[in-house]
Short mmCIF file of C-alpha atoms in Angstrom, two decimals:
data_model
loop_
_atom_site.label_atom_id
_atom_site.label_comp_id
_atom_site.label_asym_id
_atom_site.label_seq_id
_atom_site.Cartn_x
_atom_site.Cartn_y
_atom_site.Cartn_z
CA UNK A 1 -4.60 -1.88 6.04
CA UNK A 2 -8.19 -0.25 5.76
CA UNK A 3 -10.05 0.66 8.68
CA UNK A 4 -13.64 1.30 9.58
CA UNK A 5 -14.38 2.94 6.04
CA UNK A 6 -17.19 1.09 4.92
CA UNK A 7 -17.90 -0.37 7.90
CA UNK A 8 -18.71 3.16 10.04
CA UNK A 9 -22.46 3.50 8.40
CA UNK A 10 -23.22 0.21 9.76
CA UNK A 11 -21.26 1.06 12.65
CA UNK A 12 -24.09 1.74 15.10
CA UNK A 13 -26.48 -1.10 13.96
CA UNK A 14 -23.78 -3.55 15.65
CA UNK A 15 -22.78 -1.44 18.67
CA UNK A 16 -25.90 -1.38 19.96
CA UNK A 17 -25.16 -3.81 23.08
CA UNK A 18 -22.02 -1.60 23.91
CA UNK A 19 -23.10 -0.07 27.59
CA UNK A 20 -22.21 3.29 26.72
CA UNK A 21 -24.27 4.54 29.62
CA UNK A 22 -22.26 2.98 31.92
CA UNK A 23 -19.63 5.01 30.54
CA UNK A 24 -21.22 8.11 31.56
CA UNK A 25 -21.91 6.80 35.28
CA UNK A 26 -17.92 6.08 35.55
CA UNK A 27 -17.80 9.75 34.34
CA UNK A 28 -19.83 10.84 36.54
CA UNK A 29 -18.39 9.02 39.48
CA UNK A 30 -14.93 10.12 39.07
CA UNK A 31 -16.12 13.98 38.65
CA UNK A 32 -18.29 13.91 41.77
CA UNK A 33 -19.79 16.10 40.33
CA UNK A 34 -22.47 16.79 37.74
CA UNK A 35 -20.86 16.86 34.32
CA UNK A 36 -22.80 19.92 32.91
CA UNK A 37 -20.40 22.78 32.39
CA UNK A 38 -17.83 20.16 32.24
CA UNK A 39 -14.82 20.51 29.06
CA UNK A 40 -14.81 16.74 28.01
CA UNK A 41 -12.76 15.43 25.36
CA UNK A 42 -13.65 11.71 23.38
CA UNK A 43 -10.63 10.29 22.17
CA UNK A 44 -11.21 7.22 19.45
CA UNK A 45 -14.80 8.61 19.10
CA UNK A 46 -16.28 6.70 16.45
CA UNK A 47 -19.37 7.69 15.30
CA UNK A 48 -20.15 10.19 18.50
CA UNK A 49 -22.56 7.61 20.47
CA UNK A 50 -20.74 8.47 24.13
CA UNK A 51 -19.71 11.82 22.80
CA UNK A 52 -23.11 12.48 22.49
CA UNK A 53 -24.54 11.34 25.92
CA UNK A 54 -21.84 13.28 27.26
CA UNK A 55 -23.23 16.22 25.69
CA UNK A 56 -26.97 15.85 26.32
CA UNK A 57 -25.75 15.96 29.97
CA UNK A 58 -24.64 19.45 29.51
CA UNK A 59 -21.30 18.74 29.01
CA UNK A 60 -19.07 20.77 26.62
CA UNK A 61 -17.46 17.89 24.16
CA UNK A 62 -15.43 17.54 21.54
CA UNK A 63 -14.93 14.14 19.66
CA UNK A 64 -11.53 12.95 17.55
CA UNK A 65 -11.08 9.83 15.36
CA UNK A 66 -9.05 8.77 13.00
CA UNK A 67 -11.84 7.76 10.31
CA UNK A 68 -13.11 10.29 8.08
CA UNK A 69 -16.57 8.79 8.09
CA UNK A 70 -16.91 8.02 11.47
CA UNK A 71 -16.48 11.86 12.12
CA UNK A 72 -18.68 12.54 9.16
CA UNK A 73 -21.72 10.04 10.57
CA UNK A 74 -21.11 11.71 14.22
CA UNK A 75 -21.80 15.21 12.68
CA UNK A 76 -24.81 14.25 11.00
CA UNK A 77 -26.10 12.30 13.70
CA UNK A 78 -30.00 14.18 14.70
CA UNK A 79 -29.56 16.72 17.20
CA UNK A 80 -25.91 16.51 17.03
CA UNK A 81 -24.46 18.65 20.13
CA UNK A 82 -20.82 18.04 20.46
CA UNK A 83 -18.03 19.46 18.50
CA UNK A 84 -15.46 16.85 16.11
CA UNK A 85 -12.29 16.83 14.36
CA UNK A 86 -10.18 13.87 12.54
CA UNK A 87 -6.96 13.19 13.95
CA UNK A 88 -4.82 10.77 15.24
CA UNK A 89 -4.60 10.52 19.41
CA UNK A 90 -1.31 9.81 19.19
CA UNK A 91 -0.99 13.23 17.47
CA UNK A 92 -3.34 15.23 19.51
CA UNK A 93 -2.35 18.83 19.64
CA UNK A 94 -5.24 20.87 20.33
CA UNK A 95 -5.41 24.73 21.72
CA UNK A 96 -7.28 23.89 24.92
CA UNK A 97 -7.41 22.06 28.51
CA UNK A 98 -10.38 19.58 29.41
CA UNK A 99 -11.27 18.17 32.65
CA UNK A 100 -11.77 14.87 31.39
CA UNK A 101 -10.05 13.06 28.36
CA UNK A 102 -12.09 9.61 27.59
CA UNK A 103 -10.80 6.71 25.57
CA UNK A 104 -13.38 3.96 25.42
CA UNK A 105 -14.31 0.82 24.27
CA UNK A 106 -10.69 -0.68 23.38
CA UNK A 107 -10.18 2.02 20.82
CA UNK A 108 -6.39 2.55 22.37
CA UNK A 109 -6.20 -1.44 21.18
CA UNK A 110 -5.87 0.27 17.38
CA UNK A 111 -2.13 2.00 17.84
CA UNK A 112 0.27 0.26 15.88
CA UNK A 113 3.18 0.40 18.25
CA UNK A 114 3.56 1.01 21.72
CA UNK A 115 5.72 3.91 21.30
CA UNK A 116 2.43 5.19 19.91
CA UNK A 117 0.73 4.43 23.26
CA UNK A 118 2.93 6.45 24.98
CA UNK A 119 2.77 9.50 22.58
CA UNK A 120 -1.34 9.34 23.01
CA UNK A 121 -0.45 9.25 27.30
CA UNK A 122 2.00 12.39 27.03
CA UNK A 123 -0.36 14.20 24.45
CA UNK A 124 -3.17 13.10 27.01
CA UNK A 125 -1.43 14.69 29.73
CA UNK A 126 -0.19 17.76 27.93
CA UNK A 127 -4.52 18.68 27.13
CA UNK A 128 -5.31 17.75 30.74
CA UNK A 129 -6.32 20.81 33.24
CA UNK A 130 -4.55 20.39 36.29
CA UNK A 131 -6.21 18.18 38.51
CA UNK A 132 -7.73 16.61 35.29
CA UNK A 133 -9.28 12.76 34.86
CA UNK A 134 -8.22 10.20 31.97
CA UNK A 135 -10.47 7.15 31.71
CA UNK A 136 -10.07 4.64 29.38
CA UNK A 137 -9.90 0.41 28.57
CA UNK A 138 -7.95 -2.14 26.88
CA UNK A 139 -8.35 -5.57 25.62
CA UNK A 140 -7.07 -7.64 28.51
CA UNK A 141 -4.07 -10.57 27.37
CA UNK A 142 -7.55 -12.84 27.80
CA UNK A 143 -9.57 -11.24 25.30
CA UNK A 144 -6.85 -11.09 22.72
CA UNK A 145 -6.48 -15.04 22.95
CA UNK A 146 -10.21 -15.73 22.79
CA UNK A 147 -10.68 -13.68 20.03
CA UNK A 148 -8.20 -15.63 18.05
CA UNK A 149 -8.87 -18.97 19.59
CA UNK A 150 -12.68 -18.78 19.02
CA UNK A 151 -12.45 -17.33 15.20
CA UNK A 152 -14.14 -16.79 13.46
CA UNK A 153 -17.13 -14.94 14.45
CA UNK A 154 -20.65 -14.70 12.12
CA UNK A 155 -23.43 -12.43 12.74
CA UNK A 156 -26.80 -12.11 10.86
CA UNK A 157 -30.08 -9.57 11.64
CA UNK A 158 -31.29 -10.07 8.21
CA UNK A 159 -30.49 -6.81 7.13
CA UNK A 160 -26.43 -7.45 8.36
CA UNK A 161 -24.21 -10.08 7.88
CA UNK A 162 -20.56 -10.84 8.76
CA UNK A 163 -18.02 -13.43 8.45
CA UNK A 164 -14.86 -12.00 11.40
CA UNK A 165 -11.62 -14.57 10.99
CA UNK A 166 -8.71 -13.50 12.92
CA UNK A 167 -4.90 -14.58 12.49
CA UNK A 168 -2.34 -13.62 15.04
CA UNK A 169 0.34 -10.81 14.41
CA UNK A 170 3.78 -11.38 14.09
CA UNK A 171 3.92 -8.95 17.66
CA UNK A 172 2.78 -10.76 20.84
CA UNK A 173 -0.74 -10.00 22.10
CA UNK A 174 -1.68 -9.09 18.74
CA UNK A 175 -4.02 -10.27 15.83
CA UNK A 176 -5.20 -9.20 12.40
CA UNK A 177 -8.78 -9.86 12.06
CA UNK A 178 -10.46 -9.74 8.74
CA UNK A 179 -14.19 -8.98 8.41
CA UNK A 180 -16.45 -9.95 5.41
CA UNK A 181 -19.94 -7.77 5.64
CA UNK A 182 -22.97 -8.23 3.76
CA UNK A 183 -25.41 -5.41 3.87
CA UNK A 184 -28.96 -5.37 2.35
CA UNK A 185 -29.45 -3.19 -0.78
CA UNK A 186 -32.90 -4.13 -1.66
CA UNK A 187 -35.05 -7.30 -0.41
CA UNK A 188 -32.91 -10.85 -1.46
CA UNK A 189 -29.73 -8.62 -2.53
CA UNK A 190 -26.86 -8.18 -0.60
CA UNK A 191 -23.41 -5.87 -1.17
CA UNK A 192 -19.94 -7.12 0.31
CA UNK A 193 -17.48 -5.17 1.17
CA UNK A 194 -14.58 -6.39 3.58
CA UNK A 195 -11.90 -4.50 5.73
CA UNK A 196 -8.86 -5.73 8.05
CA UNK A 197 -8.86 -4.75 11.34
CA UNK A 198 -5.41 -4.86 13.88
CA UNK A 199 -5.63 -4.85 17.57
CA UNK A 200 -2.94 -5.19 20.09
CA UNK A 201 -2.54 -5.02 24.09
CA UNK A 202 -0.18 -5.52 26.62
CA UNK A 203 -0.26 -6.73 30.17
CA UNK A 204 -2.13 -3.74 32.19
CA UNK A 205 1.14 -3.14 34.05
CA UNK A 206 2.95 -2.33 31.40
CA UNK A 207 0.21 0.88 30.52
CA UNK A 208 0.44 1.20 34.25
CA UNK A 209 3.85 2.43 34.02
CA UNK A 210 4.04 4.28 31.65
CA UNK A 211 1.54 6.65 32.60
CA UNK A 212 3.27 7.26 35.86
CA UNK A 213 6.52 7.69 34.34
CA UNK A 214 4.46 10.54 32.54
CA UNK A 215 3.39 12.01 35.86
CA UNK A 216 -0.27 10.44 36.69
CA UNK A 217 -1.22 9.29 39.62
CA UNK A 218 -3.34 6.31 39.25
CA UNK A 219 -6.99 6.33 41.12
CA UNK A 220 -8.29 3.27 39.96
CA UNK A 221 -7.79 -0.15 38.15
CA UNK A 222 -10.64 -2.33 37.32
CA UNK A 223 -11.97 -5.16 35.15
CA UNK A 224 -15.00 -6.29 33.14
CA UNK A 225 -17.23 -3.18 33.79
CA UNK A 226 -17.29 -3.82 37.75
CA UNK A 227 -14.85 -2.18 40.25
CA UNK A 228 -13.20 -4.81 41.20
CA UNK A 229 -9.08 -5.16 40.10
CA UNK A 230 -8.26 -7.08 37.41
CA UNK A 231 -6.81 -10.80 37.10
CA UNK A 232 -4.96 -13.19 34.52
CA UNK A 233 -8.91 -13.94 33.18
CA UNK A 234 -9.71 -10.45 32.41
CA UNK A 235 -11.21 -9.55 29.42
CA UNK A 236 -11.77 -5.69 29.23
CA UNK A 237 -9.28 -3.56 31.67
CA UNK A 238 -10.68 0.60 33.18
CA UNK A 239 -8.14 3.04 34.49
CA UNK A 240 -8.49 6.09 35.81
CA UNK A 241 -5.78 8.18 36.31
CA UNK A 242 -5.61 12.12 37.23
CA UNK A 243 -2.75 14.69 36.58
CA UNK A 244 -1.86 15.89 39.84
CA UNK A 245 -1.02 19.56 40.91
CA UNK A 246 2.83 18.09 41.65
CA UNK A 247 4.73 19.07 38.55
CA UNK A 248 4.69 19.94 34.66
CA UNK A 249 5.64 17.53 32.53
CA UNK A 250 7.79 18.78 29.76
CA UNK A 251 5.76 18.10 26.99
CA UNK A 252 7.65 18.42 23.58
CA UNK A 253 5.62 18.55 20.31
CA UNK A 254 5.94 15.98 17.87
CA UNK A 255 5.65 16.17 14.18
#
């Protein structure tokens, strides 16, 4: 199943109404501090937009994703500050500590498996200093249905086009979507190209869990970019979780 090939160097042109700064304030709140000096790592990175406000606060950052040209658009972004690698979160294995690891805008939604989601919370843990902050989101159960009930999804600037159907997944909470995009080549001439996308969540409990059966303690729960907790009509779910100064986890490496 492809994945944000093709589709990364149009990547940005349809992001542009993601509120990445607010990103950066949630950041900044949990820190209480000012994030210069700061070791920040941006899992799911895409093509470095946070990853880069991170680092024009004087943050030190590094950036990981999965897709080859994501990473390769991030690098050769102008002024380009961070640092970026491809890998897989769920395979993160890294030779340093950060004080914050960041997972944003649903990318957590792409693991195939929830075993998967577990690996990327140990392998979180295992690259967190001591006292260190995890912040990411999730497609709540809401989102998931309207995305399939409201299908499918067009979009049009002129220079961008897309056709988004999604079917539902064989695995509850899930659904395939397939995206049809038609980018300007020259004035009246369009190229398609088309890639299928699968997302899945499960009910914020369930991650809740998990991550305290790794050893986090859980600061905060909240929904829809506000800071209040979150509710059956949820669409996008925060956490913020720390790894306390109580024990080490055993962390085993995976191959």
């Amino acid at each position: 199943m492809s994945s944000y090939t093709e589709f990364a160097a149009i990547y940005d042109q349809l992001m542009v109404t993601i509120p990445y700064d607010e990103y950066v304030t949630m950041i900044e709140r949990a820190s209480q501090t000012s994030l210069a000096s700061l070791h920040i790592l941006d899992l799911g990175c895409g093509t470095g937009t946070l990853t880069e406000k991170l680092a024009a606060q004087g943050a030190h950052v590094t950036g990981i994703d999965l897709s080859e040209q994501m990473i390769e658009i991030a690098k050769n972004k102008k002024g380009a500050q961070a640092h970026y690698e491809v890998g897989a979160m769920q395979d993160l294995q890294l030779e340093k500590t950060y004080d914050f690891i960041v997972c944003a805008i649903d990318a957590l939604n792409y693991l195939t498996t929830w075993e998967e989601v577990v690996e990327t919370f140990e392998r979180v843990y295992a690259h967190l200093k001591e006292g260190g902050t995890f912040i990411f989101d999730v497609h709540g159960l809401e989102k998931m249905a309207i995305l399939y009930e409201e299908s499918p999804f067009t979009y049009d600037d002129g220079k961008v086009a897309y056709i988004w159907e999604t079917e539902e997944d064989e695995e509850p909470n899930a659904i395939i979507s397939h995206l049809a995009f038609f980018v300007e080549q020259e004035e009246g001439l369009y190229r398609r190209f088309d890639e299928t996308h699968r997302q899945q969540t499960y009910p914020y409990e369930h991650y809740a869990h998990a991550l305290q059966n790794i050893g986090f303690t859980i600061e905060m729960i909240t929904a829809d970019w506000s800071l209040t907790p979150p509710n059956e009509e949820s669409e996008r779910i925060f956490f913020q979780v720390k790894k306390q100064n109580l024990f080490i986890y055993s962390f085993k490496n995976k191959k």
